[in-house]
Short mmCIF file of N, CA, C and O and ligand atoms in Angstrom, two decimals:
data_model
loop_
_atom_site.label_atom_id
_atom_site.label_comp_id
_atom_site.label_asym_id
_atom_site.label_seq_id
_atom_site.Cartn_x
_atom_site.Cartn_y
_atom_site.Cartn_z
N MET A 1 -1.26 12.46 -11.68
CA MET A 1 -1.01 11.38 -12.95
C MET A 1 -2.16 10.58 -12.90
O MET A 1 -2.62 10.18 -11.71
N GLU A 2 -2.84 10.18 -13.66
CA GLU A 2 -3.92 9.30 -13.91
C GLU A 2 -3.11 7.87 -15.01
O GLU A 2 -3.29 8.07 -15.91
N TRP A 3 -3.03 7.06 -14.07
CA TRP A 3 -2.63 5.86 -14.22
C TRP A 3 -3.68 4.91 -14.48
O TRP A 3 -3.55 3.96 -13.84
N ASN A 4 -4.77 5.27 -15.66
CA ASN A 4 -5.36 4.27 -16.13
C ASN A 4 -5.79 3.22 -17.17
O ASN A 4 -6.50 2.23 -17.24
N LYS A 5 -4.36 3.16 -17.92
CA LYS A 5 -4.21 1.72 -18.52
C LYS A 5 -2.89 1.81 -19.02
O LYS A 5 -1.74 2.57 -18.41
N PRO A 6 -2.43 0.60 -19.29
CA PRO A 6 -0.87 0.33 -19.21
C PRO A 6 -0.23 1.46 -20.46
O PRO A 6 -0.96 1.97 -21.22
N GLY A 7 0.74 1.72 -20.21
CA GLY A 7 1.71 2.86 -21.17
C GLY A 7 2.46 3.30 -20.45
O GLY A 7 3.26 3.45 -19.19
N ILE A 8 3.26 4.43 -21.41
CA ILE A 8 4.34 4.98 -20.87
C ILE A 8 3.83 5.96 -20.47
O ILE A 8 3.43 6.85 -20.54
N TYR A 9 4.29 6.55 -18.80
CA TYR A 9 4.22 8.21 -18.10
C TYR A 9 5.13 8.44 -18.13
O TYR A 9 6.44 8.11 -17.64
N THR A 10 5.34 10.08 -17.97
CA THR A 10 6.26 10.50 -18.04
C THR A 10 6.60 11.40 -16.30
O THR A 10 5.83 11.99 -15.61
N LEU A 11 7.76 10.51 -15.83
CA LEU A 11 8.21 11.12 -14.13
C LEU A 11 8.71 12.81 -14.68
O LEU A 11 9.04 12.80 -15.06
N PRO A 12 8.49 13.57 -13.09
CA PRO A 12 9.42 14.53 -12.92
C PRO A 12 10.63 14.59 -12.99
O PRO A 12 11.61 13.46 -13.10
N LYS A 13 11.61 15.29 -13.95
CA LYS A 13 12.46 15.70 -14.21
C LYS A 13 13.08 17.11 -13.64
O LYS A 13 12.78 18.03 -14.44
N ILE A 14 13.90 17.22 -12.76
CA ILE A 14 14.81 18.22 -12.51
C ILE A 14 15.91 18.21 -12.86
O ILE A 14 16.82 17.66 -12.53
N GLU A 15 15.89 19.47 -13.96
CA GLU A 15 17.50 19.68 -15.26
C GLU A 15 18.08 20.13 -13.78
O GLU A 15 17.26 21.81 -13.28
N ASP A 16 19.59 20.17 -14.18
CA ASP A 16 20.04 20.86 -13.25
C ASP A 16 21.65 20.54 -14.29
O ASP A 16 21.96 19.67 -14.67
N HIS A 17 22.28 21.83 -13.93
CA HIS A 17 23.93 21.46 -14.79
C HIS A 17 24.77 20.86 -14.35
O HIS A 17 25.76 20.38 -14.54
N ARG A 18 24.56 20.57 -12.90
CA ARG A 18 24.75 19.24 -12.31
C ARG A 18 24.78 18.20 -12.60
O ARG A 18 25.03 17.14 -11.75
N GLY A 19 23.37 17.82 -13.08
CA GLY A 19 22.68 16.38 -13.65
C GLY A 19 21.24 16.80 -13.46
O GLY A 19 20.57 17.31 -12.62
N ASN A 20 20.60 15.28 -13.96
CA ASN A 20 19.64 15.64 -14.04
C ASN A 20 18.88 14.63 -12.42
O ASN A 20 19.67 13.48 -12.09
N LEU A 21 17.61 14.69 -12.13
CA LEU A 21 17.13 13.73 -11.33
C LEU A 21 15.46 13.60 -11.58
O LEU A 21 15.13 14.41 -12.12
N THR A 22 14.87 12.41 -11.22
CA THR A 22 13.86 11.96 -11.18
C THR A 22 13.77 11.66 -9.82
O THR A 22 14.23 10.57 -9.33
N PHE A 23 12.25 11.11 -9.75
CA PHE A 23 11.93 11.16 -8.53
C PHE A 23 10.54 10.37 -8.62
O PHE A 23 9.49 10.31 -9.58
N ALA A 24 10.01 9.07 -7.57
CA ALA A 24 8.91 8.36 -7.58
C ALA A 24 8.29 8.71 -6.17
O ALA A 24 9.29 7.96 -5.35
N GLN A 25 7.20 8.98 -6.03
CA GLN A 25 6.62 9.01 -4.79
C GLN A 25 5.25 8.34 -4.64
O GLN A 25 4.26 8.37 -5.92
N THR A 26 4.65 7.73 -3.77
CA THR A 26 3.13 7.29 -3.86
C THR A 26 2.43 8.61 -2.65
O THR A 26 3.75 9.30 -1.83
N PRO A 27 1.71 9.03 -2.66
CA PRO A 27 0.68 8.21 -3.38
C PRO A 27 0.18 9.50 -5.20
O PRO A 27 -0.33 9.00 -5.74
N ASP A 28 1.05 10.11 -4.88
CA ASP A 28 0.93 11.14 -6.06
C ASP A 28 1.32 10.85 -7.41
O ASP A 28 0.69 10.96 -8.49
N LEU A 29 2.42 10.07 -7.29
CA LEU A 29 3.33 10.02 -8.47
C LEU A 29 3.11 8.67 -8.95
O LEU A 29 3.49 8.01 -10.25
N ILE A 30 2.86 7.55 -8.28
CA ILE A 30 2.65 6.10 -8.37
C ILE A 30 1.60 5.49 -7.97
O ILE A 30 0.99 5.82 -6.37
N PRO A 31 0.80 4.94 -9.23
CA PRO A 31 -0.89 4.42 -8.03
C PRO A 31 -0.67 3.21 -7.42
O PRO A 31 -1.76 2.96 -7.08
N PHE A 32 -0.09 3.05 -7.03
CA PHE A 32 0.19 1.75 -5.61
C PHE A 32 0.76 1.83 -4.90
O PHE A 32 2.15 3.04 -5.08
N GLN A 33 1.19 1.43 -3.64
CA GLN A 33 1.89 1.22 -2.56
C GLN A 33 2.97 0.41 -3.13
O GLN A 33 2.64 -0.59 -3.17
N ILE A 34 4.34 0.93 -3.00
CA ILE A 34 5.66 0.05 -3.48
C ILE A 34 5.83 -0.92 -1.96
O ILE A 34 6.04 -0.30 -1.13
N ASN A 35 5.67 -2.42 -2.60
CA ASN A 35 6.24 -3.31 -1.01
C ASN A 35 7.50 -4.05 -2.15
O ASN A 35 7.98 -4.85 -0.72
N ARG A 36 8.25 -3.85 -3.13
CA ARG A 36 9.07 -4.51 -3.48
C ARG A 36 9.90 -3.88 -5.01
O ARG A 36 9.32 -2.97 -5.52
N VAL A 37 11.16 -3.60 -4.80
CA VAL A 37 11.72 -3.18 -5.82
C VAL A 37 12.55 -3.93 -6.57
O VAL A 37 13.37 -4.73 -5.22
N TYR A 38 12.89 -4.49 -7.39
CA TYR A 38 13.92 -5.24 -8.04
C TYR A 38 14.40 -4.14 -9.61
O TYR A 38 13.90 -3.74 -9.90
N TRP A 39 15.64 -5.18 -9.91
CA TRP A 39 16.28 -4.62 -10.96
C TRP A 39 16.90 -6.07 -11.73
O TRP A 39 17.48 -6.75 -11.32
N LEU A 40 16.86 -5.66 -13.36
CA LEU A 40 17.29 -6.20 -14.08
C LEU A 40 18.86 -5.76 -14.73
O LEU A 40 18.54 -4.47 -15.41
N TYR A 41 19.71 -6.78 -15.21
CA TYR A 41 20.89 -5.63 -15.36
C TYR A 41 21.76 -7.12 -16.07
O TYR A 41 21.73 -8.19 -15.63
N ASP A 42 22.96 -6.68 -16.75
CA ASP A 42 24.03 -7.69 -17.54
C ASP A 42 22.64 -8.72 -18.34
O ASP A 42 23.19 -10.10 -18.24
N VAL A 43 21.98 -8.13 -19.01
CA VAL A 43 20.81 -8.95 -19.51
C VAL A 43 21.76 -8.89 -20.80
O VAL A 43 22.10 -7.96 -21.93
N PRO A 44 22.08 -10.13 -21.46
CA PRO A 44 22.68 -10.34 -22.57
C PRO A 44 21.52 -10.05 -23.93
O PRO A 44 20.34 -9.82 -23.80
N ALA A 45 22.11 -9.35 -24.94
CA ALA A 45 21.58 -9.06 -25.88
C ALA A 45 20.83 -9.53 -26.53
O ALA A 45 19.26 -9.19 -27.22
N ASP A 46 20.39 -10.70 -26.71
CA ASP A 46 19.26 -11.61 -27.27
C ASP A 46 18.75 -12.31 -26.52
O ASP A 46 18.17 -13.35 -26.45
N ALA A 47 18.80 -12.00 -25.22
CA ALA A 47 18.14 -12.68 -23.58
C ALA A 47 16.63 -11.98 -24.09
O ALA A 47 16.35 -10.81 -24.06
N GLU A 48 15.57 -12.77 -23.81
CA GLU A 48 14.16 -12.74 -23.53
C GLU A 48 13.88 -12.63 -21.92
O GLU A 48 13.97 -13.94 -21.56
N ARG A 49 13.18 -11.54 -21.22
CA ARG A 49 12.62 -11.66 -20.10
C ARG A 49 11.39 -11.65 -20.06
O ARG A 49 10.60 -11.74 -20.79
N GLY A 50 10.70 -11.91 -18.57
CA GLY A 50 9.42 -12.11 -18.46
C GLY A 50 8.43 -13.36 -18.95
O GLY A 50 9.07 -14.39 -19.14
N GLY A 51 7.54 -13.02 -20.33
CA GLY A 51 6.83 -14.43 -20.69
C GLY A 51 5.90 -14.79 -19.21
O GLY A 51 6.36 -15.95 -18.84
N HIS A 52 5.18 -13.51 -18.94
CA HIS A 52 3.87 -14.05 -18.07
C HIS A 52 3.34 -13.28 -17.33
O HIS A 52 3.67 -11.84 -18.05
N ALA A 53 2.23 -13.02 -16.72
CA ALA A 53 1.03 -11.99 -16.54
C ALA A 53 1.32 -12.00 -14.56
O ALA A 53 1.29 -13.39 -14.29
N HIS A 54 0.72 -11.26 -14.03
CA HIS A 54 0.58 -11.37 -12.88
C HIS A 54 -1.35 -11.26 -12.39
O HIS A 54 -1.98 -10.58 -13.13
N ARG A 55 -1.50 -12.13 -11.05
CA ARG A 55 -2.75 -12.19 -10.93
C ARG A 55 -3.06 -10.79 -10.00
O ARG A 55 -4.23 -10.25 -10.02
N THR A 56 -2.42 -10.27 -9.22
CA THR A 56 -2.73 -8.92 -8.01
C THR A 56 -1.53 -8.20 -8.23
O THR A 56 -1.55 -7.20 -7.91
N ASN A 57 -0.34 -8.46 -8.67
CA ASN A 57 1.17 -7.64 -8.55
C ASN A 57 0.89 -6.37 -9.55
O ASN A 57 0.89 -6.64 -10.99
N HIS A 58 0.77 -5.14 -9.38
CA HIS A 58 0.81 -4.35 -10.42
C HIS A 58 2.86 -4.10 -10.54
O HIS A 58 3.60 -4.14 -9.64
N GLU A 59 3.05 -3.19 -11.49
CA GLU A 59 4.45 -3.04 -12.06
C GLU A 59 4.66 -1.48 -12.54
O GLU A 59 4.15 -1.83 -13.48
N ILE A 60 5.76 -1.32 -12.31
CA ILE A 60 6.47 -0.07 -13.27
C ILE A 60 7.40 -0.47 -13.53
O ILE A 60 8.62 -0.37 -12.88
N LEU A 61 8.15 -0.28 -14.44
CA LEU A 61 9.40 -0.46 -15.11
C LEU A 61 9.57 0.76 -16.23
O LEU A 61 8.98 1.84 -16.25
N ILE A 62 11.34 0.62 -15.54
CA ILE A 62 11.92 2.05 -15.69
C ILE A 62 13.20 1.80 -16.36
O ILE A 62 13.96 0.66 -15.60
N ALA A 63 13.99 2.34 -17.53
CA ALA A 63 15.04 1.89 -18.33
C ALA A 63 16.05 2.87 -17.17
O ALA A 63 16.15 4.28 -17.98
N LEU A 64 16.98 2.49 -15.96
CA LEU A 64 18.06 3.51 -15.36
C LEU A 64 19.12 3.48 -16.18
O LEU A 64 19.23 4.86 -16.45
N ALA A 65 19.63 2.79 -16.77
CA ALA A 65 20.91 3.29 -17.74
C ALA A 65 19.82 2.50 -19.11
O ALA A 65 19.30 1.25 -18.87
N GLY A 66 20.31 2.70 -20.45
CA GLY A 66 20.18 1.97 -21.69
C GLY A 66 19.11 2.48 -22.07
O GLY A 66 18.12 2.65 -21.58
N SER A 67 18.58 0.97 -22.45
CA SER A 67 17.68 1.01 -23.45
C SER A 67 16.97 -0.78 -23.27
O SER A 67 17.59 -1.49 -23.58
N PHE A 68 15.54 -0.85 -23.43
CA PHE A 68 15.08 -2.01 -23.84
C PHE A 68 13.67 -2.33 -24.16
O PHE A 68 12.63 -1.04 -24.40
N SER A 69 13.14 -3.36 -24.70
CA SER A 69 11.76 -3.12 -25.47
C SER A 69 11.00 -4.10 -24.69
O SER A 69 11.37 -5.14 -24.18
N VAL A 70 9.77 -4.05 -24.56
CA VAL A 70 8.51 -4.59 -23.39
C VAL A 70 7.05 -4.84 -24.45
O VAL A 70 6.63 -3.59 -25.29
N GLU A 71 7.17 -6.02 -24.98
CA GLU A 71 5.59 -5.93 -25.72
C GLU A 71 4.66 -6.50 -24.83
O GLU A 71 4.94 -7.45 -23.67
N LEU A 72 3.49 -5.74 -24.64
CA LEU A 72 2.49 -5.96 -23.74
C LEU A 72 0.93 -6.31 -24.67
O LEU A 72 1.19 -6.19 -25.51
N PHE A 73 0.39 -7.99 -23.97
CA PHE A 73 -0.46 -7.92 -24.56
C PHE A 73 -1.82 -8.30 -23.40
O PHE A 73 -1.66 -9.11 -22.73
N ASP A 74 -2.44 -8.09 -23.82
CA ASP A 74 -3.98 -7.98 -22.67
C ASP A 74 -5.04 -9.46 -23.32
O ASP A 74 -6.29 -9.24 -22.50
N GLY A 75 -4.50 -10.26 -24.01
CA GLY A 75 -5.42 -11.21 -24.68
C GLY A 75 -5.91 -10.69 -26.34
O GLY A 75 -6.90 -11.79 -26.25
N PHE A 76 -5.92 -9.39 -26.30
CA PHE A 76 -6.97 -8.82 -27.83
C PHE A 76 -5.64 -8.33 -28.10
O PHE A 76 -5.72 -8.30 -29.30
N THR A 77 -5.07 -7.37 -27.93
CA THR A 77 -3.93 -6.05 -28.79
C THR A 77 -2.93 -6.76 -27.78
O THR A 77 -2.30 -6.49 -26.82
N ARG A 78 -1.63 -6.61 -28.97
CA ARG A 78 -0.36 -6.48 -28.73
C ARG A 78 0.43 -5.02 -28.92
O ARG A 78 0.35 -4.38 -29.70
N ARG A 79 0.74 -4.31 -27.80
CA ARG A 79 1.53 -2.94 -28.36
C ARG A 79 2.91 -3.30 -28.06
O ARG A 79 3.34 -3.98 -26.66
N ARG A 80 3.83 -2.74 -28.58
CA ARG A 80 5.06 -2.25 -28.18
C ARG A 80 6.07 -1.64 -28.10
O ARG A 80 5.39 -0.39 -28.56
N PHE A 81 6.41 -1.40 -26.63
CA PHE A 81 6.92 -0.11 -26.32
C PHE A 81 8.82 -0.10 -26.28
O PHE A 81 9.37 -1.46 -25.75
N THR A 82 9.65 1.11 -26.20
CA THR A 82 10.83 0.93 -26.14
C THR A 82 11.21 2.09 -25.08
O THR A 82 10.52 3.25 -25.00
N LEU A 83 11.42 1.79 -23.61
CA LEU A 83 11.98 2.63 -22.88
C LEU A 83 13.51 2.92 -22.76
O LEU A 83 14.24 1.99 -22.97
N ASN A 84 13.87 4.03 -23.30
CA ASN A 84 15.41 4.53 -23.37
C ASN A 84 15.18 6.02 -22.56
O ASN A 84 16.52 6.44 -22.88
N ARG A 85 14.85 6.50 -21.46
CA ARG A 85 14.73 7.85 -20.57
C ARG A 85 14.74 7.18 -19.45
O ARG A 85 13.22 6.53 -19.11
N PRO A 86 15.51 7.46 -18.65
CA PRO A 86 15.36 6.93 -17.48
C PRO A 86 13.96 8.05 -16.27
O PRO A 86 13.73 7.92 -15.49
N TYR A 87 13.43 8.81 -17.10
CA TYR A 87 11.98 9.60 -16.96
C TYR A 87 10.63 8.87 -16.84
O TYR A 87 9.75 9.66 -16.53
N GLN A 88 11.05 7.71 -17.86
CA GLN A 88 10.11 7.52 -18.34
C GLN A 88 9.87 6.15 -17.74
O GLN A 88 10.27 5.44 -17.39
N ALA A 89 8.25 6.11 -17.40
CA ALA A 89 8.05 4.88 -16.56
C ALA A 89 6.53 3.69 -17.32
O ALA A 89 5.72 4.14 -17.55
N LEU A 90 6.69 2.44 -17.28
CA LEU A 90 5.84 2.02 -18.13
C LEU A 90 5.04 1.36 -17.31
O LEU A 90 5.36 0.20 -16.37
N TYR A 91 3.76 1.44 -16.86
CA TYR A 91 2.67 1.38 -15.82
C TYR A 91 2.38 -0.15 -16.92
O TYR A 91 1.84 -0.39 -17.62
N ILE A 92 2.36 -1.48 -15.85
CA ILE A 92 1.97 -2.76 -16.44
C ILE A 92 0.73 -3.33 -15.00
O ILE A 92 1.66 -4.09 -13.86
N PRO A 93 -0.56 -2.85 -15.35
CA PRO A 93 -1.30 -3.49 -14.48
C PRO A 93 -1.50 -5.05 -14.31
O PRO A 93 -0.84 -5.61 -15.22
N THR A 94 -2.43 -5.47 -13.58
CA THR A 94 -2.28 -7.20 -13.40
C THR A 94 -3.32 -7.67 -14.91
O THR A 94 -3.85 -6.71 -15.17
N GLY A 95 -2.82 -8.97 -15.01
CA GLY A 95 -3.77 -9.39 -16.34
C GLY A 95 -3.16 -8.98 -17.51
O GLY A 95 -4.02 -9.20 -18.41
N VAL A 96 -1.64 -8.23 -17.46
CA VAL A 96 -1.15 -8.12 -18.76
C VAL A 96 0.37 -8.82 -19.13
O VAL A 96 0.95 -8.97 -18.12
N TRP A 97 0.47 -9.83 -20.30
CA TRP A 97 1.06 -9.93 -20.38
C TRP A 97 2.22 -9.32 -20.93
O TRP A 97 2.02 -9.09 -21.57
N ARG A 98 3.78 -9.71 -20.17
CA ARG A 98 4.75 -9.15 -20.73
C ARG A 98 5.62 -9.88 -21.23
O ARG A 98 6.46 -10.88 -20.34
N THR A 99 6.56 -9.41 -22.19
CA THR A 99 7.98 -9.66 -23.04
C THR A 99 9.14 -8.68 -23.01
O THR A 99 8.78 -8.15 -23.21
N LEU A 100 10.17 -8.92 -22.33
CA LEU A 100 11.34 -7.98 -22.21
C LEU A 100 12.30 -8.52 -23.65
O LEU A 100 12.60 -9.72 -22.97
N ASP A 101 12.94 -7.21 -24.16
CA ASP A 101 13.96 -8.06 -25.13
C ASP A 101 15.00 -6.47 -25.67
O ASP A 101 14.10 -5.75 -25.00
N ASP A 102 15.59 -7.48 -26.64
CA ASP A 102 16.13 -6.08 -27.36
C ASP A 102 16.96 -4.84 -25.81
O ASP A 102 17.43 -3.73 -26.23
N PHE A 103 17.40 -5.69 -24.87
CA PHE A 103 18.47 -5.21 -23.97
C PHE A 103 19.79 -4.32 -24.62
O PHE A 103 20.90 -5.33 -25.05
N SER A 104 20.17 -2.91 -24.33
CA SER A 104 21.40 -2.75 -24.72
C SER A 104 22.49 -3.22 -23.84
O SER A 104 22.23 -3.41 -22.89
N SER A 105 23.74 -3.12 -24.62
CA SER A 105 24.48 -2.92 -23.68
C SER A 105 24.63 -2.32 -22.19
O SER A 105 24.69 -0.88 -22.39
N GLY A 106 24.69 -2.71 -20.98
CA GLY A 106 24.85 -1.71 -19.60
C GLY A 106 23.51 -1.76 -19.07
O GLY A 106 23.25 -0.82 -18.37
N SER A 107 22.23 -1.74 -19.96
CA SER A 107 21.45 -1.38 -19.61
C SER A 107 20.97 -2.30 -18.42
O SER A 107 21.28 -3.30 -17.50
N VAL A 108 19.58 -1.16 -17.45
CA VAL A 108 19.40 -1.43 -16.09
C VAL A 108 17.87 -1.10 -16.40
O VAL A 108 17.13 0.00 -16.52
N CYS A 109 17.19 -2.30 -15.77
CA CYS A 109 15.96 -2.11 -15.54
C CYS A 109 15.01 -2.03 -13.93
O CYS A 109 15.17 -2.92 -13.82
N LEU A 110 14.83 -1.29 -13.86
CA LEU A 110 14.31 -1.30 -12.15
C LEU A 110 12.95 -1.13 -12.29
O LEU A 110 12.34 -0.98 -13.17
N VAL A 111 12.33 -2.53 -11.58
CA VAL A 111 10.77 -2.54 -11.19
C VAL A 111 10.42 -2.29 -10.03
O VAL A 111 10.82 -2.38 -8.74
N LEU A 112 9.37 -1.30 -10.14
CA LEU A 112 8.69 -1.05 -8.84
C LEU A 112 7.19 -2.04 -8.54
O LEU A 112 6.53 -1.96 -9.54
N ALA A 113 7.21 -2.28 -7.61
CA ALA A 113 6.06 -3.64 -7.81
C ALA A 113 5.03 -2.95 -6.39
O ALA A 113 5.58 -2.99 -5.28
N SER A 114 3.78 -3.63 -6.59
CA SER A 114 2.88 -3.83 -5.65
C SER A 114 2.85 -4.30 -4.03
O SER A 114 2.26 -4.65 -3.53
N GLU A 115 3.69 -5.94 -5.14
CA GLU A 115 3.45 -7.04 -3.95
C GLU A 115 4.76 -7.63 -3.67
O GLU A 115 5.70 -7.19 -4.26
N THR A 116 5.12 -7.88 -2.66
CA THR A 116 6.43 -9.11 -2.45
C THR A 116 6.01 -9.83 -3.01
O THR A 116 5.08 -10.11 -3.65
N TYR A 117 6.96 -10.75 -2.85
CA TYR A 117 7.03 -11.97 -4.13
C TYR A 117 6.83 -12.69 -3.78
O TYR A 117 6.65 -13.79 -2.38
N CYS A 118 5.60 -13.98 -4.51
CA CYS A 118 4.97 -14.76 -4.32
C CYS A 118 4.90 -15.48 -5.83
O CYS A 118 4.18 -14.85 -6.80
N ASP A 119 4.99 -16.96 -5.45
CA ASP A 119 5.35 -17.54 -7.20
C ASP A 119 3.68 -18.32 -7.38
O ASP A 119 3.88 -17.97 -8.61
N GLU A 120 3.12 -18.37 -6.64
CA GLU A 120 1.44 -18.12 -6.78
C GLU A 120 0.39 -17.47 -7.53
O GLU A 120 -0.21 -17.59 -8.43
N GLU A 121 1.18 -15.89 -7.62
CA GLU A 121 0.77 -14.80 -7.72
C GLU A 121 0.86 -14.75 -9.23
O GLU A 121 0.37 -13.88 -10.25
N TYR A 122 1.93 -15.80 -10.08
CA TYR A 122 2.03 -15.62 -11.62
C TYR A 122 1.06 -16.58 -12.14
O TYR A 122 0.79 -17.34 -11.85
N ILE A 123 0.95 -15.92 -13.51
CA ILE A 123 0.62 -17.11 -14.07
C ILE A 123 1.39 -16.70 -15.64
O ILE A 123 1.89 -15.78 -16.04
N ARG A 124 2.16 -18.01 -15.61
CA ARG A 124 3.37 -18.28 -16.12
C ARG A 124 2.60 -19.14 -17.53
O ARG A 124 3.41 -19.80 -18.56
N ASP A 125 1.74 -19.62 -17.69
CA ASP A 125 1.01 -20.95 -18.85
C ASP A 125 -0.03 -19.55 -19.35
O ASP A 125 -0.62 -19.44 -19.18
N PHE A 126 0.84 -19.64 -21.05
CA PHE A 126 -0.23 -18.95 -21.93
C PHE A 126 -1.41 -19.22 -21.82
O PHE A 126 -2.37 -18.47 -22.18
N ASP A 127 -1.78 -20.61 -22.12
CA ASP A 127 -2.77 -20.81 -22.19
C ASP A 127 -3.84 -20.27 -21.17
O ASP A 127 -5.00 -20.26 -21.31
N GLU A 128 -2.99 -20.95 -20.20
CA GLU A 128 -4.32 -20.40 -18.77
C GLU A 128 -4.57 -18.46 -18.90
O GLU A 128 -5.49 -18.43 -18.50
N PHE A 129 -3.19 -18.17 -19.32
CA PHE A 129 -3.63 -16.38 -19.30
C PHE A 129 -4.73 -16.12 -20.15
O PHE A 129 -5.74 -15.09 -20.00
N MET A 130 -4.84 -16.57 -21.46
CA MET A 130 -5.33 -16.77 -22.23
C MET A 130 -7.23 -17.07 -22.43
O MET A 130 -8.12 -16.46 -22.18
N GLN A 131 -7.23 -18.08 -21.64
CA GLN A 131 -8.42 -18.73 -20.35
C GLN A 131 -9.00 -17.14 -19.95
O GLN A 131 -10.32 -16.77 -19.60
N ILE A 132 -7.87 -16.59 -18.91
CA ILE A 132 -8.65 -15.98 -18.01
C ILE A 132 -9.07 -14.72 -18.63
O ILE A 132 -9.92 -13.87 -18.55
N ALA A 133 -8.41 -14.32 -19.33
CA ALA A 133 -8.14 -13.17 -20.65
C ALA A 133 -9.81 -12.54 -20.85
O ALA A 133 -10.06 -12.15 -21.38
N THR A 134 -9.81 -13.98 -22.00
CA THR A 134 -10.92 -13.87 -22.71
C THR A 134 -12.30 -14.12 -21.92
O THR A 134 -13.26 -13.39 -22.13
N THR A 135 -12.15 -14.69 -21.10
CA THR A 135 -13.56 -15.27 -20.21
C THR A 135 -13.66 -13.69 -19.46
O THR A 135 -14.78 -13.09 -19.74
N ASN A 136 -12.80 -12.94 -18.69
CA ASN A 136 -12.85 -11.73 -18.34
C ASN A 136 -13.43 -10.64 -19.10
O ASN A 136 -14.16 -9.79 -18.86
N GLY A 137 -12.61 -10.78 -20.62
CA GLY A 137 -13.17 -9.53 -21.39
C GLY A 137 -12.82 -8.27 -21.59
O GLY A 137 -13.01 -7.65 -22.26
N GLN A 138 -11.71 -8.44 -20.56
CA GLN A 138 -11.65 -6.64 -20.28
C GLN A 138 -10.61 -5.93 -21.39
O GLN A 138 -9.25 -7.08 -21.13
N ARG A 139 -10.28 -5.57 -22.11
CA ARG A 139 -9.62 -5.14 -23.26
C ARG A 139 -8.45 -4.05 -22.23
O ARG A 139 -9.46 -2.83 -21.87
N GLN A 140 -7.28 -3.93 -22.05
CA GLN A 140 -6.72 -3.36 -21.55
C GLN A 140 -5.99 -2.13 -22.24
O GLN A 140 -5.31 -1.14 -21.81
N LEU A 141 -5.17 -2.22 -23.74
CA LEU A 141 -4.30 -2.14 -24.37
C LEU A 141 -5.36 -1.22 -25.42
O LEU A 141 -6.07 -1.65 -25.72
P1 TYD B 1 11.38 -13.97 -13.07
O1 TYD B 1 9.70 -13.25 -12.31
O2 TYD B 1 10.67 -15.22 -14.11
O3 TYD B 1 11.72 -12.79 -13.99
P2 TYD B 1 11.60 -11.53 -15.72
O4 TYD B 1 10.33 -12.17 -15.20
O5 TYD B 1 12.79 -10.97 -15.07
O6 TYD B 1 11.99 -12.91 -16.73
O7 TYD B 1 12.23 -14.50 -11.80
C1 TYD B 1 13.00 -14.92 -12.26
C2 TYD B 1 13.73 -15.69 -10.69
O8 TYD B 1 13.84 -14.75 -9.98
C3 TYD B 1 12.89 -16.69 -10.18
O9 TYD B 1 13.27 -18.13 -10.18
C4 TYD B 1 11.77 -16.02 -9.26
C5 TYD B 1 12.96 -15.11 -8.83
N1 TYD B 1 12.34 -14.02 -7.90
C6 TYD B 1 12.63 -13.31 -6.80
O10 TYD B 1 12.75 -14.45 -6.04
N2 TYD B 1 12.30 -12.64 -6.27
C7 TYD B 1 12.13 -11.90 -6.95
O11 TYD B 1 11.40 -10.38 -6.82
C8 TYD B 1 11.54 -11.43 -8.60
C9 TYD B 1 11.41 -10.69 -9.28
C10 TYD B 1 12.33 -12.65 -9.16
#
């Protein structure tokens, strides 16, 4: 698969009358080495997660259960995605501001990350993000 821009990519789905199976592996299905996995759950319907970008960390988001929405912003264009299938993977490279909301009851958001957790690697200040994004001038969406 060519993970050349932010967006939803379709992972393999092995259909079976005993239940379906989806998998992810490097390097052919995931564009980075996975160094961390975390998941969001018990998210209230009116809660908003994210609200930051990353300097070095790439992420892939998967709705393992239920659904939620993700708004991506590269400093120029906003795009909104809804994840509601366990075989859909939303790729978010570095330098993209993300906001997650509209979590359905019982939803689980699995995140595959390229880096271990590092607070300094986050861009949490929106003005700083805009300065980096516009100086860089790279349209990703
Ligand atoms: P944060 O990344 O801000 O959550 P989200 O983007 O999903 O809204 O992280 C929330 C808190 O959890 C913050 O204090 C850092 C901590 N945290 C870790 O310790 N390790 C991790 O891998 C992650 C993702 C967060």
